[in-house]
CSV table of C-alpha atoms and ligand atoms in Angstrom, one decimal:
chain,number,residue,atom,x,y,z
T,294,UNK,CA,17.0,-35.5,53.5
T,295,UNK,CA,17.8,-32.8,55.2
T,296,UNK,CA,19.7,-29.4,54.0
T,297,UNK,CA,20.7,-26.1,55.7
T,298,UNK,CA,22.9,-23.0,56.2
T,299,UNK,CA,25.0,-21.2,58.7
T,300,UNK,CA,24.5,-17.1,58.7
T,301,UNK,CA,27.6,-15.2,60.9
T,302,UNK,CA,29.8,-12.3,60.9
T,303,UNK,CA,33.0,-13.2,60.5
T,304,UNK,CA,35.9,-11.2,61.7
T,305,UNK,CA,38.2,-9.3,59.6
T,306,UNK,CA,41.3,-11.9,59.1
T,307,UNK,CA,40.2,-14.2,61.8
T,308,UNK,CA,40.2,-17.6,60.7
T,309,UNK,CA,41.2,-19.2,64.1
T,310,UNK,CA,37.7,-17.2,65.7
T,311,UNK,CA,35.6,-17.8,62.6
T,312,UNK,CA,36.1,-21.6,62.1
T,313,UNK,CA,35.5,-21.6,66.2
T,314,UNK,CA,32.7,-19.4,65.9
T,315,UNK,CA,30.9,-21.5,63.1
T,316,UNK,CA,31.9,-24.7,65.3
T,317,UNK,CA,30.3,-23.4,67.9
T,318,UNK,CA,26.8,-22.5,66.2
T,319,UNK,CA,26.4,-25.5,64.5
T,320,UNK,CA,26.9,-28.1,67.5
T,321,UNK,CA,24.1,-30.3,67.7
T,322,UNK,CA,22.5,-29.4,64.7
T,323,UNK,CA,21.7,-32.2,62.4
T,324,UNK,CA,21.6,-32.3,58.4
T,325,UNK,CA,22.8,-33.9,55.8
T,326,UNK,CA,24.2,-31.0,54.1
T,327,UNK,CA,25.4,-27.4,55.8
T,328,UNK,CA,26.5,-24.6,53.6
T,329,UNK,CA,28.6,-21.7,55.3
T,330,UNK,CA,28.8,-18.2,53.3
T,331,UNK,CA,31.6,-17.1,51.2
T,332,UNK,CA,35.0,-15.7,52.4
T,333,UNK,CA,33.7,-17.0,55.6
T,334,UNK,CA,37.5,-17.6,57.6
T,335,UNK,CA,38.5,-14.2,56.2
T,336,UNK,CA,36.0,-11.3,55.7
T,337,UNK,CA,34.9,-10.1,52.1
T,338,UNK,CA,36.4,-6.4,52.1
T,339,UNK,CA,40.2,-6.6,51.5
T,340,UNK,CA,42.0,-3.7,52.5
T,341,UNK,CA,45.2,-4.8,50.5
T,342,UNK,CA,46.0,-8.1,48.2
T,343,UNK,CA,48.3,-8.6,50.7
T,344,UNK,CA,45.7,-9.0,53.1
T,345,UNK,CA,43.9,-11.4,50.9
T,346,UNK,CA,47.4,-13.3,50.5
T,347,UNK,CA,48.3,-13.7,53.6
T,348,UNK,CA,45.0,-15.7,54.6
T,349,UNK,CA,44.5,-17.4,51.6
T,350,UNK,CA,45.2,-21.3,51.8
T,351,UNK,CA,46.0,-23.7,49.7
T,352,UNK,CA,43.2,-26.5,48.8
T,353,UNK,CA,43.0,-28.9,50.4
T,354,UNK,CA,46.2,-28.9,51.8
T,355,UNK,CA,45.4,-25.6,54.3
T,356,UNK,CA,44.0,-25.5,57.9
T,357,UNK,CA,40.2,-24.9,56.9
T,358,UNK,CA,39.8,-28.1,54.5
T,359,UNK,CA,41.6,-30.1,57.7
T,360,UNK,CA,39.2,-28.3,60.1
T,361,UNK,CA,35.9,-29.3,57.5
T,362,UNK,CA,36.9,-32.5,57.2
T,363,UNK,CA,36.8,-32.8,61.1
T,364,UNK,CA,33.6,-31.0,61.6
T,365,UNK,CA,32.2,-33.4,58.7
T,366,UNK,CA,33.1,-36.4,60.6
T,367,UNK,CA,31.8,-34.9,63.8
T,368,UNK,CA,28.5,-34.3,63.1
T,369,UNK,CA,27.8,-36.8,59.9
T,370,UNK,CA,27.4,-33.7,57.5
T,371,UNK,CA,28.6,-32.6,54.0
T,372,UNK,CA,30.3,-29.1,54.4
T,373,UNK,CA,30.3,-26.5,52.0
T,374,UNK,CA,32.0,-23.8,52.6
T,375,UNK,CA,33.6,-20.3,51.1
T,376,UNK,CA,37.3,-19.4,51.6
T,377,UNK,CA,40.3,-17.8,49.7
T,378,UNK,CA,42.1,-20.0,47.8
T,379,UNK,CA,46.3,-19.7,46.8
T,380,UNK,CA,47.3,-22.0,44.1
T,381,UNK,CA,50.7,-23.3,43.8
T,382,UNK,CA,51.7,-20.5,41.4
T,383,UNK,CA,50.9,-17.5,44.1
T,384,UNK,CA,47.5,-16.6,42.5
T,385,UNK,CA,44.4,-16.1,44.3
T,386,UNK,CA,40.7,-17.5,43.9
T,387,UNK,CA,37.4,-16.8,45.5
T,388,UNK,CA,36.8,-20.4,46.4
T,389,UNK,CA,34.9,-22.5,47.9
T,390,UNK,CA,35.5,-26.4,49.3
T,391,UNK,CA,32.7,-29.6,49.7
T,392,UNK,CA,34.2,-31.8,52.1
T,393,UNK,CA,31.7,-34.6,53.1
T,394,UNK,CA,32.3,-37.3,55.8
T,395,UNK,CA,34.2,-39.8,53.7
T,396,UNK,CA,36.3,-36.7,52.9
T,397,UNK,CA,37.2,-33.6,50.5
T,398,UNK,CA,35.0,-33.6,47.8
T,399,UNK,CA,36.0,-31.2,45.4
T,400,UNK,CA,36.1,-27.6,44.8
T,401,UNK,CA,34.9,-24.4,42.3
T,402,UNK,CA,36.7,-20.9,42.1
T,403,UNK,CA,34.0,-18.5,41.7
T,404,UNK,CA,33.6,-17.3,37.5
T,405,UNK,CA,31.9,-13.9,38.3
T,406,UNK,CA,33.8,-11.7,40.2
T,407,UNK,CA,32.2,-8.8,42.0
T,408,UNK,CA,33.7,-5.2,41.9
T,409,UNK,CA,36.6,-4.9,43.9
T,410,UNK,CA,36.9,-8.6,44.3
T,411,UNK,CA,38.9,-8.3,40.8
T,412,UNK,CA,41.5,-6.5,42.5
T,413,UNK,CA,42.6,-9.6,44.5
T,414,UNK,CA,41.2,-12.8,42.5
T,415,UNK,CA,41.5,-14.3,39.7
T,416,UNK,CA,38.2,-15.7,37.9
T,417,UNK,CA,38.1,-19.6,37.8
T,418,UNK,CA,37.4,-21.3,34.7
T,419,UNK,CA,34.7,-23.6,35.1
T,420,UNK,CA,33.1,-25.9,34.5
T,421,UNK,CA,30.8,-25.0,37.5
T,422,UNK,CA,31.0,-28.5,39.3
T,423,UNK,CA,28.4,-30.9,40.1
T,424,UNK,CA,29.4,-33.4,43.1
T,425,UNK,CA,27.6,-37.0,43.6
T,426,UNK,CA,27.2,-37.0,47.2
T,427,UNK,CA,25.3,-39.6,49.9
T,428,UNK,CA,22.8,-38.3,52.5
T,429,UNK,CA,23.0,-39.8,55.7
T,430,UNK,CA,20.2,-42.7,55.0
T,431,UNK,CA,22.6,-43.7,52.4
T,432,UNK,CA,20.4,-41.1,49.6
T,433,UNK,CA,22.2,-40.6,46.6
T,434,UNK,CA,22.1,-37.0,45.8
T,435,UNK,CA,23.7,-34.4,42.7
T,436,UNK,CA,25.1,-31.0,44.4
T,437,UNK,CA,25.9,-28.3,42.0
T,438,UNK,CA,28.1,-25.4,43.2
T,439,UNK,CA,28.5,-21.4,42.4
T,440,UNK,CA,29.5,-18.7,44.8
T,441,UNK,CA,27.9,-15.4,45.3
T,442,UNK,CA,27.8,-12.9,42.2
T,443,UNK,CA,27.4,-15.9,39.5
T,444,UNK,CA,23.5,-15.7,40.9
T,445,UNK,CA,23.3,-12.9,38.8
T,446,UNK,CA,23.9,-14.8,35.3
T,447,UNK,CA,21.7,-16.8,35.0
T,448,UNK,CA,23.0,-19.4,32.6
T,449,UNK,CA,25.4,-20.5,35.9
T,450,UNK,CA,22.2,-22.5,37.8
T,451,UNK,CA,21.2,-23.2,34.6
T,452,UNK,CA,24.2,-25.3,33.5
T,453,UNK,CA,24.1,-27.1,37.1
T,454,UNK,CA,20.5,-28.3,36.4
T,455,UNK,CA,21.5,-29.5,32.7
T,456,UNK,CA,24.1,-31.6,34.6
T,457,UNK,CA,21.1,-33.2,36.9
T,458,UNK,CA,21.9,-30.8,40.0
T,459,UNK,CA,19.0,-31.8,42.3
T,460,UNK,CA,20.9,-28.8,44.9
T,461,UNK,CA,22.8,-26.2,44.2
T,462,UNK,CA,24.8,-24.6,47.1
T,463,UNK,CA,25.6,-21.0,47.2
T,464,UNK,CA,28.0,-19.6,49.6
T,465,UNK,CA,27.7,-15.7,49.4
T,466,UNK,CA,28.2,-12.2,50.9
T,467,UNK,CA,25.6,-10.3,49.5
T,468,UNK,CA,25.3,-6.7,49.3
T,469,UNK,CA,22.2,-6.3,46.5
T,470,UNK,CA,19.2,-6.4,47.2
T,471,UNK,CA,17.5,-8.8,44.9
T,472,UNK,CA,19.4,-12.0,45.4
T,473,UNK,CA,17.1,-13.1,48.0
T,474,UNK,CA,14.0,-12.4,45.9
T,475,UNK,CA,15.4,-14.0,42.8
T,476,UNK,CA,16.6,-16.7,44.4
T,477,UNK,CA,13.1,-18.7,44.6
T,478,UNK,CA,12.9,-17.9,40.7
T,479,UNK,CA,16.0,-19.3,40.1
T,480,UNK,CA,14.9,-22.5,41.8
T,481,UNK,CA,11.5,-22.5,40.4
T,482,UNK,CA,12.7,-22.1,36.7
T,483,UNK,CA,15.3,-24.8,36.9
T,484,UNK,CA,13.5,-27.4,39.0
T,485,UNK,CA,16.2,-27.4,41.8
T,486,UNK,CA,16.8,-26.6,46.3
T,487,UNK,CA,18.8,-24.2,46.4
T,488,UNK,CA,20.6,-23.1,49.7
T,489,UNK,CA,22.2,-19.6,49.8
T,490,UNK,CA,24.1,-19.1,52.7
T,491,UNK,CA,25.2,-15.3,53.1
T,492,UNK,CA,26.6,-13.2,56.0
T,493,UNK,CA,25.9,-10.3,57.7
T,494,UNK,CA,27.3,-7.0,59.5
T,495,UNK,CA,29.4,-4.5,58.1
T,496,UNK,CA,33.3,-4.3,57.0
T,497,UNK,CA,34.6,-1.4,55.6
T,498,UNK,CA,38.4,-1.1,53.4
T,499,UNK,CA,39.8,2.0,54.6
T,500,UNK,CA,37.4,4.4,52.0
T,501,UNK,CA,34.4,2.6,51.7
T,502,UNK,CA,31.9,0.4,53.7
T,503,UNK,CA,29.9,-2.4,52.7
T,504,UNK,CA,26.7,-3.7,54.5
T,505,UNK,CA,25.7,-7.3,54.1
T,506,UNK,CA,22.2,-8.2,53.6
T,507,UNK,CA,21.8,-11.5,55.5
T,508,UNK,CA,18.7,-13.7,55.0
T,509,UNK,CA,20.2,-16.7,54.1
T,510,UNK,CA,17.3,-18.8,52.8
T,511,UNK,CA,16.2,-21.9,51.3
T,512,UNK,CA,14.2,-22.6,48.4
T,513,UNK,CA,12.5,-25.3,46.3
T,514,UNK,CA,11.7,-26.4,43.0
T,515,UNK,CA,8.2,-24.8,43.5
T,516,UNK,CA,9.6,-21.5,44.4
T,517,UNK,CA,8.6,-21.6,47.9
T,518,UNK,CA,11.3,-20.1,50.2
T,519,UNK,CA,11.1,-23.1,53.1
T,520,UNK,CA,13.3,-20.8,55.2
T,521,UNK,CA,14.9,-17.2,55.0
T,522,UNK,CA,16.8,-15.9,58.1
T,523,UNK,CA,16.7,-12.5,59.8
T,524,UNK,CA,18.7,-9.2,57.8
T,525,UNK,CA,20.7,-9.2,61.4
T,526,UNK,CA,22.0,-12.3,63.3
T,527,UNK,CA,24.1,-15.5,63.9
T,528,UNK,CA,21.4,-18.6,62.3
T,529,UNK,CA,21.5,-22.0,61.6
T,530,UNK,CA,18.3,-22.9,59.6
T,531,UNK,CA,17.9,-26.7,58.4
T,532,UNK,CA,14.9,-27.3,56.3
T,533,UNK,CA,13.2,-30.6,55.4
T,534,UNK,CA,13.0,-31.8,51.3
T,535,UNK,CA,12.1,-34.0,49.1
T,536,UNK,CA,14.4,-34.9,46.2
T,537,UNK,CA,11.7,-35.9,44.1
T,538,UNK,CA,10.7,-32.5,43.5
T,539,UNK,CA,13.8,-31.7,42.1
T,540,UNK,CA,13.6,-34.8,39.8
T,541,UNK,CA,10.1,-34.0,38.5
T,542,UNK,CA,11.0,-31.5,35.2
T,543,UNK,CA,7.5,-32.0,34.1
T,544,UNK,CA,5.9,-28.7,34.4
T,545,UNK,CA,2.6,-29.3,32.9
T,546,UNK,CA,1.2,-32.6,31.2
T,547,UNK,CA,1.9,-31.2,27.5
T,548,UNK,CA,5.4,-29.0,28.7
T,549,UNK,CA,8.5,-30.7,30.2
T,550,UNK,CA,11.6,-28.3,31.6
T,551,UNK,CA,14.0,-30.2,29.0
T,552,UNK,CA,12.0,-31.5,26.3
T,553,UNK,CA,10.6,-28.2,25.8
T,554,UNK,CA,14.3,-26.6,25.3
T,555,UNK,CA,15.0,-25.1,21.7
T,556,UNK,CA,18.7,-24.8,22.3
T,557,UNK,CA,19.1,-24.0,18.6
T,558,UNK,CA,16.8,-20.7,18.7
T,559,UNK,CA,19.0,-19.1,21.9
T,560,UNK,CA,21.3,-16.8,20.8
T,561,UNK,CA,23.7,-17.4,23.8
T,562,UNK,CA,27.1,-16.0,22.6
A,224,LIG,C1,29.4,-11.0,45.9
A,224,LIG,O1,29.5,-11.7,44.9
A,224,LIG,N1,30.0,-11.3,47.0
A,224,LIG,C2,28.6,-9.8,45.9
């Protein structure tokens, strides 16, 4: 099957131009599964809560779920994609939506907010999600979910693979440095693809600036990056893989990924 992600800019409380924009890069392209980056219909860098309010939408009840579902059935892909959620109550999540073409899917509010981001949203509460999807040649396939920051704990990938993840999708807007070089660990030492798909370009909130780091990138259970996009730049990259890979937890004749798990001698918290 096929998997890949879309890389943009998007404008600063632009949904109309963004959902147009991504429309627009990813006509004619062909894969099972296409993951677009976090926050991608509004920008990352809120200036106000208001700001964040007055985009958010409700899922999957709002304009972007409608406009994913129509993309989905347009070009035979599952969707993932990263937008700000408003619950029934007024509150606000960092979420993201999986609409594939038979339809919305699901959805996960991001658990580790970043910095600022705790000034508008409010964590989600798990569990991280784990849809059963179909690729194209009818394929079935397990697609875990986080967003962003909850790369950086580790235990978040982790819990997808326990729950037989053979993908894990990661819409993000990254602003550190390492995520693209731990990525391919992260895939290596849980035996799954993983797809990041971040932004670029700069937004600042009135005081400060932020400068997104772009290279969006694949990766397998090996821990071979299949393909990493440019710092700068629009991309649609679609790789190739082999679910297989994903399935196969042995790691040497005498060690096994699971079986070699001593659950009881973690100290986890
Ligand atoms: C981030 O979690 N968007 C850095």
């Amino acid at each position: 099957m096929t998997i890949g992600f879309v890389q943009h800019a998007p404008r600063y409380l632009q949904p109309d131009a963004n959902r147009q924009h991504v429309a627009s890069l990813v006509e004619g392209s062909s894969a099972d599964l296409l993951v677009l980056p976090e926050l991608f219909t509004s920008g990352y860098f809120f200036q106000s809560t208001e700001d964040a309010r007055k985009i958010a939408e409700e899922i999957p009840d709002g304009a972007t779920v409608a406009w994913m579902e129509d993309l989905s059935a347009h070009l035979g892909s599952t969707l993932v994609a990263g937008l700000p959620e408003r619950d029934e109550e007024g509150r606000l999540y960092n979420s993201a939506a999986v609409v594939s073409p038979r339809g919305f899917e699901g959805t996960y509010r991001k658990i580790h907010l970043y910095n600022e981001e705790k000034l508008h949203f409010e964590p989600g509460q798990g569990p991280l999600p784990v849809f059963e999807l179909t690729a194209r040649d009818g394929t079935a396939y397990r697609l875990g979910l986080m967003i962003c920051f909850d790369w950086f704990f580790p235990e978040a990938i982790r819990s997808l693979a326990l729950q037989d993840a053979d993908i894990v999708a990661h819409p993000s807007n990254l602003v550190r440095k390492n995520c693209p070089r731990a990525m391919p660990i992260r895939a290596l030492e849980n035996r799954v693809f993983t797809v990041t798909a971040n932004r670029y370009g700069s937004e600042s909130n009135g005081s400060e600036s932020l400068t997104f780091i772009g290279q969006s990138e694949i990766c397998a259970p090996s821990g071979e990056i299949l393909t990493r996009a440019p710092r700068v730049g629009d991309a649609v990259e679609v790789a190739e893989i082999d679910l297989k890979e994903a399935r196969q937890k042995e790691v040497t004749a005498h060690n096994h990924l699971w079986k070699d798990r001593n659950p009881a001698a973690y100290s986890l918290g």
